mmCIF file of C-alpha atoms and ligand atoms in Angstrom:
data_model
loop_
_atom_site.group_PDB
_atom_site.id
_atom_site.type_symbol
_atom_site.label_atom_id
_atom_site.label_comp_id
_atom_site.label_asym_id
_atom_site.label_seq_id
_atom_site.Cartn_x
_atom_site.Cartn_y
_atom_site.Cartn_z
ATOM 1 C CA MET A 116 0.721 -74.595 198.349
ATOM 2 C CA ASP A 117 0.334 -77.299 195.687
ATOM 3 C CA LEU A 118 -2.820 -79.225 196.562
ATOM 4 C CA GLY A 119 -1.502 -82.349 194.831
ATOM 5 C CA ILE A 120 -4.545 -82.968 192.625
ATOM 6 C CA ARG A 121 -3.212 -82.149 189.148
ATOM 7 C CA GLY A 122 -4.833 -84.584 186.694
ATOM 8 C CA ARG A 123 -7.553 -85.667 189.134
ATOM 9 C CA ARG A 124 -10.995 -85.911 187.524
ATOM 10 C CA ALA A 125 -13.717 -83.864 189.220
ATOM 11 C CA VAL A 126 -17.480 -83.549 188.824
ATOM 12 C CA VAL A 127 -18.790 -80.180 190.032
ATOM 13 C CA GLY A 128 -22.506 -79.451 190.478
ATOM 14 C CA GLY A 129 -24.207 -76.063 190.280
ATOM 15 C CA ALA A 130 -21.269 -75.025 188.131
ATOM 16 C CA THR A 131 -22.901 -72.260 186.088
ATOM 17 C CA ALA A 132 -23.034 -69.694 188.897
ATOM 18 C CA GLY A 133 -22.096 -68.650 192.404
ATOM 19 C CA LEU A 134 -20.290 -71.088 194.685
ATOM 20 C CA GLY A 135 -20.222 -73.957 192.160
ATOM 21 C CA ALA A 136 -18.653 -71.795 189.443
ATOM 22 C CA ALA A 137 -16.014 -70.592 191.911
ATOM 23 C CA ILE A 138 -15.275 -74.188 192.987
ATOM 24 C CA ALA A 139 -14.918 -75.268 189.348
ATOM 25 C CA ALA A 140 -12.471 -72.412 188.740
ATOM 26 C CA ALA A 141 -10.472 -73.286 191.876
ATOM 27 C CA LEU A 142 -10.181 -76.956 190.873
ATOM 28 C CA ALA A 143 -9.253 -76.052 187.280
ATOM 29 C CA ALA A 144 -6.525 -73.761 188.642
ATOM 30 C CA GLU A 145 -5.177 -76.813 190.547
ATOM 31 C CA GLY A 146 -5.042 -78.770 187.280
ATOM 32 C CA CYS A 147 -8.134 -80.968 187.707
ATOM 33 C CA ASP A 148 -10.058 -82.203 184.683
ATOM 34 C CA LEU A 149 -13.701 -81.231 185.049
ATOM 35 C CA VAL A 150 -17.200 -82.417 184.336
ATOM 36 C CA LEU A 151 -19.453 -79.420 184.938
ATOM 37 C CA THR A 152 -23.142 -79.854 185.582
ATOM 38 C CA ALA A 153 -26.230 -77.653 186.153
ATOM 39 C CA ARG A 154 -29.406 -77.101 184.117
ATOM 40 C CA ARG A 155 -28.232 -74.481 181.567
ATOM 41 C CA GLY A 156 -26.301 -76.413 178.926
ATOM 42 C CA ASP A 157 -25.234 -73.353 176.904
ATOM 43 C CA VAL A 158 -23.681 -71.638 179.947
ATOM 44 C CA LEU A 159 -21.978 -74.898 180.969
ATOM 45 C CA ALA A 160 -20.471 -75.329 177.500
ATOM 46 C CA ASP A 161 -19.043 -71.780 177.576
ATOM 47 C CA MET A 162 -17.607 -72.333 181.040
ATOM 48 C CA ALA A 163 -16.067 -75.657 180.076
ATOM 49 C CA SER A 164 -14.306 -74.200 177.059
ATOM 50 C CA GLY A 165 -13.198 -71.103 179.058
ATOM 51 C CA LEU A 166 -11.701 -73.127 181.923
ATOM 52 C CA SER A 167 -10.142 -75.587 179.516
ATOM 53 C CA SER A 168 -8.306 -72.923 177.543
ATOM 54 C CA GLU A 169 -7.357 -70.865 180.623
ATOM 55 C CA HIS A 170 -5.938 -73.760 182.662
ATOM 56 C CA GLY A 171 -5.043 -76.394 180.063
ATOM 57 C CA VAL A 172 -7.362 -78.987 181.609
ATOM 58 C CA ARG A 173 -9.980 -81.213 180.003
ATOM 59 C CA ALA A 174 -13.508 -79.955 180.676
ATOM 60 C CA SER A 175 -16.841 -81.422 179.686
ATOM 61 C CA ALA A 176 -20.433 -80.327 180.345
ATOM 62 C CA VAL A 177 -23.628 -82.237 181.097
ATOM 63 C CA ALA A 178 -26.965 -80.452 181.539
ATOM 64 C CA ALA A 179 -29.111 -82.097 184.223
ATOM 65 C CA ASP A 180 -31.765 -81.090 186.727
ATOM 66 C CA PHE A 181 -31.261 -82.306 190.314
ATOM 67 C CA LEU A 182 -35.059 -82.368 190.655
ATOM 68 C CA ASP A 183 -35.140 -85.152 188.059
ATOM 69 C CA ARG A 184 -34.763 -88.594 189.626
ATOM 70 C CA HIS A 185 -32.723 -89.725 186.605
ATOM 71 C CA ALA A 186 -30.190 -86.903 186.930
ATOM 72 C CA ALA A 187 -27.629 -88.855 188.958
ATOM 73 C CA ALA A 188 -27.538 -91.710 186.433
ATOM 74 C CA GLN A 189 -27.204 -89.211 183.588
ATOM 75 C CA ILE A 190 -24.329 -87.276 185.214
ATOM 76 C CA ALA A 191 -22.449 -90.397 186.315
ATOM 77 C CA ALA A 192 -22.734 -92.000 182.861
ATOM 78 C CA HIS A 193 -21.492 -88.812 181.189
ATOM 79 C CA ALA A 194 -18.527 -88.471 183.563
ATOM 80 C CA LEU A 195 -17.471 -92.110 183.263
ATOM 81 C CA ASP A 196 -17.765 -91.918 179.497
ATOM 82 C CA ALA A 197 -15.778 -88.659 179.332
ATOM 83 C CA PHE A 198 -12.932 -89.554 181.701
ATOM 84 C CA GLY A 199 -13.244 -93.260 182.556
ATOM 85 C CA GLY A 200 -13.508 -92.506 186.277
ATOM 86 C CA VAL A 201 -14.148 -89.771 188.824
ATOM 87 C CA ASP A 202 -11.823 -88.920 191.722
ATOM 88 C CA ILE A 203 -13.554 -85.829 193.127
ATOM 89 C CA LEU A 204 -17.264 -85.111 193.467
ATOM 90 C CA VAL A 205 -18.627 -81.733 194.569
ATOM 91 C CA LEU A 206 -22.318 -82.052 195.443
ATOM 92 C CA ASN A 207 -24.011 -78.730 194.834
ATOM 93 C CA ALA A 208 -27.117 -77.322 193.098
ATOM 94 C CA GLY A 209 -29.754 -74.725 193.849
ATOM 95 C CA GLY A 210 -31.723 -74.114 197.032
ATOM 96 C CA PRO A 211 -35.449 -74.620 197.710
ATOM 97 C CA PRO A 212 -37.801 -71.652 198.008
ATOM 98 C CA PRO A 213 -38.618 -69.987 201.323
ATOM 99 C CA VAL A 214 -41.770 -71.258 203.011
ATOM 100 C CA ASP A 215 -43.854 -70.632 206.113
ATOM 101 C CA PRO A 216 -42.692 -73.566 208.300
ATOM 102 C CA SER A 217 -46.236 -74.065 209.578
ATOM 103 C CA ALA A 218 -47.526 -74.510 206.009
ATOM 104 C CA THR A 219 -45.118 -76.903 204.271
ATOM 105 C CA ASN A 220 -46.573 -79.641 202.076
ATOM 106 C CA ALA A 221 -45.647 -83.059 200.730
ATOM 107 C CA ALA A 222 -44.907 -81.806 197.203
ATOM 108 C CA GLY A 223 -42.502 -79.199 198.569
ATOM 109 C CA TRP A 224 -40.732 -81.782 200.733
ATOM 110 C CA ARG A 225 -40.462 -84.204 197.798
ATOM 111 C CA ARG A 226 -38.766 -81.540 195.681
ATOM 112 C CA ALA A 227 -36.450 -80.508 198.506
ATOM 113 C CA PHE A 228 -35.401 -84.071 199.286
ATOM 114 C CA GLN A 229 -34.941 -84.937 195.599
ATOM 115 C CA MET A 230 -32.666 -81.950 194.979
ATOM 116 C CA LEU A 231 -30.802 -81.805 198.287
ATOM 117 C CA ALA A 232 -30.587 -85.454 199.348
ATOM 118 C CA LEU A 233 -31.793 -88.112 196.865
ATOM 119 C CA THR A 234 -29.955 -86.951 193.744
ATOM 120 C CA PRO A 235 -26.687 -86.173 195.610
ATOM 121 C CA ILE A 236 -26.738 -89.523 197.469
ATOM 122 C CA ASP A 237 -27.567 -91.389 194.250
ATOM 123 C CA LEU A 238 -24.717 -89.654 192.398
ATOM 124 C CA ALA A 239 -22.207 -90.274 195.183
ATOM 125 C CA THR A 240 -23.287 -93.911 195.439
ATOM 126 C CA ARG A 241 -22.660 -94.408 191.708
ATOM 127 C CA LEU A 242 -19.153 -92.907 191.896
ATOM 128 C CA LEU A 243 -18.003 -94.331 195.234
ATOM 129 C CA PRO A 244 -17.148 -97.860 193.996
ATOM 130 C CA GLY A 245 -14.541 -96.563 191.508
ATOM 131 C CA MET A 246 -13.013 -94.282 194.141
ATOM 132 C CA ARG A 247 -12.750 -97.180 196.601
ATOM 133 C CA GLU A 248 -11.221 -99.505 194.022
ATOM 134 C CA ARG A 249 -8.541 -96.938 193.182
ATOM 135 C CA GLY A 250 -7.973 -96.165 196.877
ATOM 136 C CA TRP A 251 -8.493 -92.416 196.498
ATOM 137 C CA GLY A 252 -11.582 -90.232 196.426
ATOM 138 C CA ARG A 253 -13.021 -86.959 197.686
ATOM 139 C CA ILE A 254 -16.694 -86.116 198.075
ATOM 140 C CA VAL A 255 -17.555 -82.637 199.294
ATOM 141 C CA ALA A 256 -21.117 -81.403 199.761
ATOM 142 C CA VAL A 257 -22.034 -77.743 199.777
ATOM 143 C CA GLY A 258 -24.489 -77.382 202.659
ATOM 144 C CA SER A 259 -25.582 -74.325 204.579
ATOM 145 C CA TYR A 260 -25.144 -72.729 207.974
ATOM 146 C CA SER A 261 -28.881 -73.466 208.277
ATOM 147 C CA ILE A 262 -27.982 -77.079 209.132
ATOM 148 C CA ARG A 263 -26.370 -75.785 212.335
ATOM 149 C CA GLN A 264 -28.805 -72.957 212.995
ATOM 150 C CA PRO A 265 -32.071 -73.442 211.076
ATOM 151 C CA VAL A 266 -33.178 -70.364 209.138
ATOM 152 C CA ASP A 267 -36.808 -69.494 209.966
ATOM 153 C CA ASP A 268 -38.255 -69.389 206.454
ATOM 154 C CA LEU A 269 -36.080 -72.133 204.917
ATOM 155 C CA ALA A 270 -37.634 -75.278 206.423
ATOM 156 C CA TYR A 271 -37.248 -77.252 203.173
ATOM 157 C CA SER A 272 -33.592 -76.331 202.980
ATOM 158 C CA ASN A 273 -32.895 -76.980 206.660
ATOM 159 C CA GLY A 274 -34.475 -80.445 206.443
ATOM 160 C CA GLY A 275 -33.245 -81.642 203.041
ATOM 161 C CA ARG A 276 -29.637 -80.663 203.673
ATOM 162 C CA SER A 277 -29.621 -82.273 207.117
ATOM 163 C CA ALA A 278 -30.619 -85.606 205.538
ATOM 164 C CA LEU A 279 -27.680 -85.446 203.123
ATOM 165 C CA MET A 280 -25.228 -84.642 205.884
ATOM 166 C CA ALA A 281 -26.519 -87.511 208.030
ATOM 167 C CA TRP A 282 -25.804 -89.873 205.126
ATOM 168 C CA MET A 283 -22.382 -88.282 204.491
ATOM 169 C CA LYS A 284 -21.360 -88.752 208.117
ATOM 170 C CA THR A 285 -22.484 -92.379 208.115
ATOM 171 C CA ALA A 286 -20.910 -93.222 204.740
ATOM 172 C CA SER A 287 -17.645 -91.467 205.614
ATOM 173 C CA ARG A 288 -16.955 -94.116 208.263
ATOM 174 C CA ALA A 289 -17.797 -97.001 205.925
ATOM 175 C CA VAL A 290 -15.317 -95.972 203.211
ATOM 176 C CA ALA A 291 -12.601 -94.261 205.256
ATOM 177 C CA ALA A 292 -10.199 -97.209 205.135
ATOM 178 C CA ASP A 293 -10.303 -97.112 201.312
ATOM 179 C CA GLY A 294 -8.826 -93.610 201.052
ATOM 180 C CA VAL A 295 -12.148 -91.939 200.284
ATOM 181 C CA THR A 296 -13.239 -88.921 202.323
ATOM 182 C CA LEU A 297 -16.641 -87.239 202.619
ATOM 183 C CA ASN A 298 -16.913 -83.759 204.093
ATOM 184 C CA GLY A 299 -19.341 -80.856 204.121
ATOM 185 C CA ALA A 300 -18.682 -77.135 203.716
ATOM 186 C CA PHE A 301 -21.427 -74.850 204.979
ATOM 187 C CA PRO A 302 -21.649 -71.328 203.540
ATOM 188 C CA GLY A 303 -22.921 -68.499 205.696
ATOM 189 C CA ARG A 304 -23.922 -65.615 203.413
ATOM 190 C CA HIS A 305 -21.821 -65.311 200.269
ATOM 191 C CA ALA A 306 -22.479 -62.774 197.529
ATOM 192 C CA THR A 307 -24.265 -64.900 194.910
ATOM 193 C CA ALA A 308 -27.527 -64.771 192.954
ATOM 194 C CA ARG A 309 -29.154 -67.091 195.523
ATOM 195 C CA ILE A 310 -28.487 -64.739 198.445
ATOM 196 C CA GLU A 311 -29.523 -61.682 196.405
ATOM 197 C CA HIS A 312 -32.756 -63.487 195.511
ATOM 198 C CA LEU A 313 -33.483 -64.440 199.149
ATOM 199 C CA ASP A 314 -32.800 -60.865 200.348
ATOM 200 C CA ARG A 315 -35.167 -59.548 197.676
ATOM 201 C CA LEU A 316 -37.913 -62.012 198.678
ATOM 202 C CA THR A 317 -37.555 -61.019 202.346
ATOM 203 C CA ALA A 318 -37.819 -57.349 201.369
ATOM 204 C CA GLU A 319 -41.001 -58.023 199.370
ATOM 205 C CA ARG A 320 -42.533 -60.114 202.153
ATOM 206 C CA THR A 321 -41.799 -57.607 204.901
ATOM 207 C CA GLY A 322 -42.369 -54.414 202.865
ATOM 208 C CA ARG A 323 -38.847 -53.176 203.596
ATOM 209 C CA ALA A 324 -36.076 -51.984 201.295
ATOM 210 C CA VAL A 325 -33.572 -54.619 200.132
ATOM 211 C CA ASP A 326 -30.747 -52.457 201.527
ATOM 212 C CA ALA A 327 -32.384 -52.528 204.972
ATOM 213 C CA VAL A 328 -32.724 -56.318 204.857
ATOM 214 C CA ARG A 329 -29.108 -56.626 203.797
ATOM 215 C CA ALA A 330 -27.971 -54.191 206.527
ATOM 216 C CA ASP A 331 -29.622 -56.410 209.170
ATOM 217 C CA HIS A 332 -27.770 -59.454 207.838
ATOM 218 C CA LEU A 333 -24.465 -57.584 207.753
ATOM 219 C CA ALA A 334 -24.964 -56.411 211.332
ATOM 220 C CA ALA A 335 -25.153 -60.077 212.426
ATOM 221 C CA ILE A 336 -21.909 -60.998 210.635
ATOM 222 C CA PRO A 337 -18.827 -60.023 212.663
ATOM 223 C CA MET A 338 -16.849 -59.420 209.431
ATOM 224 C CA ARG A 339 -19.639 -57.020 208.322
ATOM 225 C CA ARG A 340 -19.673 -58.295 204.746
ATOM 226 C CA TYR A 341 -20.944 -61.170 202.665
ATOM 227 C CA GLY A 342 -18.252 -63.672 201.676
ATOM 228 C CA GLU A 343 -16.861 -63.843 198.166
ATOM 229 C CA PRO A 344 -17.533 -67.157 196.349
ATOM 230 C CA ALA A 345 -13.756 -67.589 195.912
ATOM 231 C CA GLU A 346 -13.294 -67.475 199.711
ATOM 232 C CA PHE A 347 -15.605 -70.463 200.003
ATOM 233 C CA ALA A 348 -14.185 -72.260 196.957
ATOM 234 C CA GLY A 349 -10.643 -72.182 198.331
ATOM 235 C CA TYR A 350 -11.702 -74.237 201.328
ATOM 236 C CA VAL A 351 -13.646 -76.708 199.171
ATOM 237 C CA ALA A 352 -10.598 -77.146 196.904
ATOM 238 C CA TYR A 353 -8.546 -77.911 200.004
ATOM 239 C CA LEU A 354 -11.074 -80.567 201.107
ATOM 240 C CA CYS A 355 -10.786 -82.081 197.608
ATOM 241 C CA SER A 356 -7.011 -82.196 197.848
ATOM 242 C CA ASP A 357 -4.336 -84.654 198.808
ATOM 243 C CA ARG A 358 -3.488 -82.323 201.723
ATOM 244 C CA ALA A 359 -6.816 -83.108 203.409
ATOM 245 C CA SER A 360 -6.193 -86.865 203.402
ATOM 246 C CA TYR A 361 -6.852 -87.364 207.144
ATOM 247 C CA GLN A 362 -10.037 -85.283 207.260
ATOM 248 C CA THR A 363 -13.356 -87.073 206.857
ATOM 249 C CA GLY A 364 -16.883 -86.841 208.234
ATOM 250 C CA THR A 365 -16.392 -83.154 209.074
ATOM 251 C CA PHE A 366 -18.692 -80.201 208.496
ATOM 252 C CA THR A 367 -17.236 -76.723 208.591
ATOM 253 C CA THR A 368 -19.031 -73.399 208.413
ATOM 254 C CA ILE A 369 -17.454 -70.570 206.396
ATOM 255 C CA ASP A 370 -19.484 -67.579 207.514
ATOM 256 C CA GLY A 371 -17.379 -64.585 208.552
ATOM 257 C CA GLY A 372 -18.147 -65.444 212.181
ATOM 258 C CA LEU A 373 -21.964 -65.403 211.813
ATOM 259 C CA LEU A 374 -22.756 -68.422 214.000
ATOM 260 C CA THR A 375 -22.224 -67.876 217.686
ATOM 261 C CA GLY A 376 -21.679 -71.551 218.559
ATOM 262 C CA PHE A 377 -18.749 -73.797 217.699
ATOM 263 C CA PRO A 378 -18.418 -74.447 213.942
HETATM 264 N N1 NAP B 297 -24.522 -68.279 198.702
HETATM 265 C C1 NAP B 297 -24.595 -68.573 199.988
HETATM 266 O O1 NAP B 297 -24.087 -67.860 200.826
HETATM 267 C C2 NAP B 297 -25.337 -69.800 200.442
HETATM 268 C C3 NAP B 297 -25.682 -69.910 201.787
HETATM 269 C C4 NAP B 297 -26.308 -71.062 202.243
HETATM 270 C C5 NAP B 297 -26.586 -72.080 201.346
HETATM 271 N N2 NAP B 297 -26.246 -71.933 200.034
HETATM 272 C C6 NAP B 297 -26.562 -73.034 199.129
HETATM 273 O O2 NAP B 297 -25.410 -73.386 198.379
HETATM 274 C C7 NAP B 297 -25.812 -73.822 197.076
HETATM 275 C C8 NAP B 297 -25.139 -72.945 196.028
HETATM 276 O O3 NAP B 297 -25.515 -71.617 196.290
HETATM 277 P P1 NAP B 297 -25.194 -70.404 195.338
HETATM 278 O O4 NAP B 297 -25.292 -69.208 196.194
HETATM 279 O O5 NAP B 297 -23.992 -70.656 194.529
HETATM 280 O O6 NAP B 297 -26.495 -70.440 194.406
HETATM 281 P P2 NAP B 297 -26.701 -69.824 192.955
HETATM 282 O O7 NAP B 297 -25.800 -68.673 192.724
HETATM 283 O O8 NAP B 297 -28.167 -69.640 192.825
HETATM 284 O O9 NAP B 297 -26.236 -71.017 191.982
HETATM 285 C C9 NAP B 297 -26.931 -72.229 192.008
HETATM 286 C C10 NAP B 297 -26.334 -73.166 190.988
HETATM 287 O O10 NAP B 297 -27.076 -74.381 191.007
HETATM 288 C C11 NAP B 297 -27.654 -74.608 189.706
HETATM 289 N N3 NAP B 297 -28.979 -75.165 189.948
HETATM 290 C C12 NAP B 297 -30.070 -74.527 190.449
HETATM 291 N N4 NAP B 297 -31.114 -75.361 190.496
HETATM 292 C C13 NAP B 297 -30.687 -76.542 189.988
HETATM 293 C C14 NAP B 297 -31.310 -77.793 189.759
HETATM 294 N N5 NAP B 297 -32.609 -77.987 190.040
HETATM 295 N N6 NAP B 297 -30.563 -78.786 189.225
HETATM 296 C C15 NAP B 297 -29.263 -78.609 188.917
HETATM 297 N N7 NAP B 297 -28.627 -77.440 189.123
HETATM 298 C C16 NAP B 297 -29.339 -76.423 189.645
HETATM 299 C C17 NAP B 297 -27.655 -73.252 189.016
HETATM 300 O O11 NAP B 297 -27.468 -73.353 187.625
HETATM 301 P P3 NAP B 297 -28.626 -73.563 186.552
HETATM 302 O O12 NAP B 297 -29.589 -72.441 186.718
HETATM 303 O O13 NAP B 297 -27.856 -73.525 185.259
HETATM 304 O O14 NAP B 297 -29.199 -74.905 186.823
HETATM 305 C C18 NAP B 297 -26.378 -72.644 189.583
HETATM 306 O O15 NAP B 297 -25.259 -73.118 188.870
HETATM 307 C C19 NAP B 297 -27.338 -73.707 197.032
HETATM 308 O O16 NAP B 297 -27.891 -74.942 197.404
HETATM 309 C C20 NAP B 297 -27.624 -72.667 198.103
HETATM 310 O O17 NAP B 297 -28.924 -72.755 198.614
HETATM 311 C C21 NAP B 297 -25.658 -70.823 199.559
#
């Protein structure tokens, strides 16, 4: 199926690894020009030149840290300078550290909200006017199944992501008549460095083997495996496409059946 987005200009966050890298590859395969962002500029530059030569698209890289309150301005300025406008924005970066929910602190919340809500909202707000003027735009946020079913030791993540999704839902209604959609895609457990890291931390904290921790997670997933990043990226690419033109303000979990409630 042709997603109808050849030549669209996309900004993809968290593009050096995991879900973001897979989303960048999926959009490049659909013919989108790309601005890739994350913190590691050297990795971004390699990825941009690799995707550009593999798919014949334009690709540019901008190193920025979502914890920095100037990051959104920096990324938006780079993208507008590189391509003159942005049609697709994929909001994605890293995740906050695990924490005892009875011992969170203001500094931890500030970091979580900066990375998961303030920088993404700032970036989207800078790019929305151009999308509305042109009558076409797609904003997709990578969330987490923890928004639907909070994960015990990820209070910062549960809270910060929920704030972003509340804004997305509200904004989606305000800009819907202008051809701009905002949607969320919530990963369950996909095989990336982030999930490996969290499994390792749980093993250290509980004194168990990483394989045992992982086996418990797999037992709770009806498909009995972690998802592949490409399985998640395919759905995000669809949300970014012309095919998804009547879908806005939605939040879908891609989790191999992990959650027991409605998605
Ligand atoms: N994998 C899953 O199944 C899963 C499940 C639930 C939620 N999530 C969430 O989905 C998002 C992506 O997950 P992932 O598994 O792809 O993670 P990942 O493999 O750790 O990749 C994270 C990406 O974000 C970038 N990043 C990290 N911190 C950043 C920061 N402060 N500013 C800008 N970029 C930053 C990293 O690149 P640099 O190091 O170059 O900056 C990397 O490209 C995360 O928020 C994660 O918590 C993932």
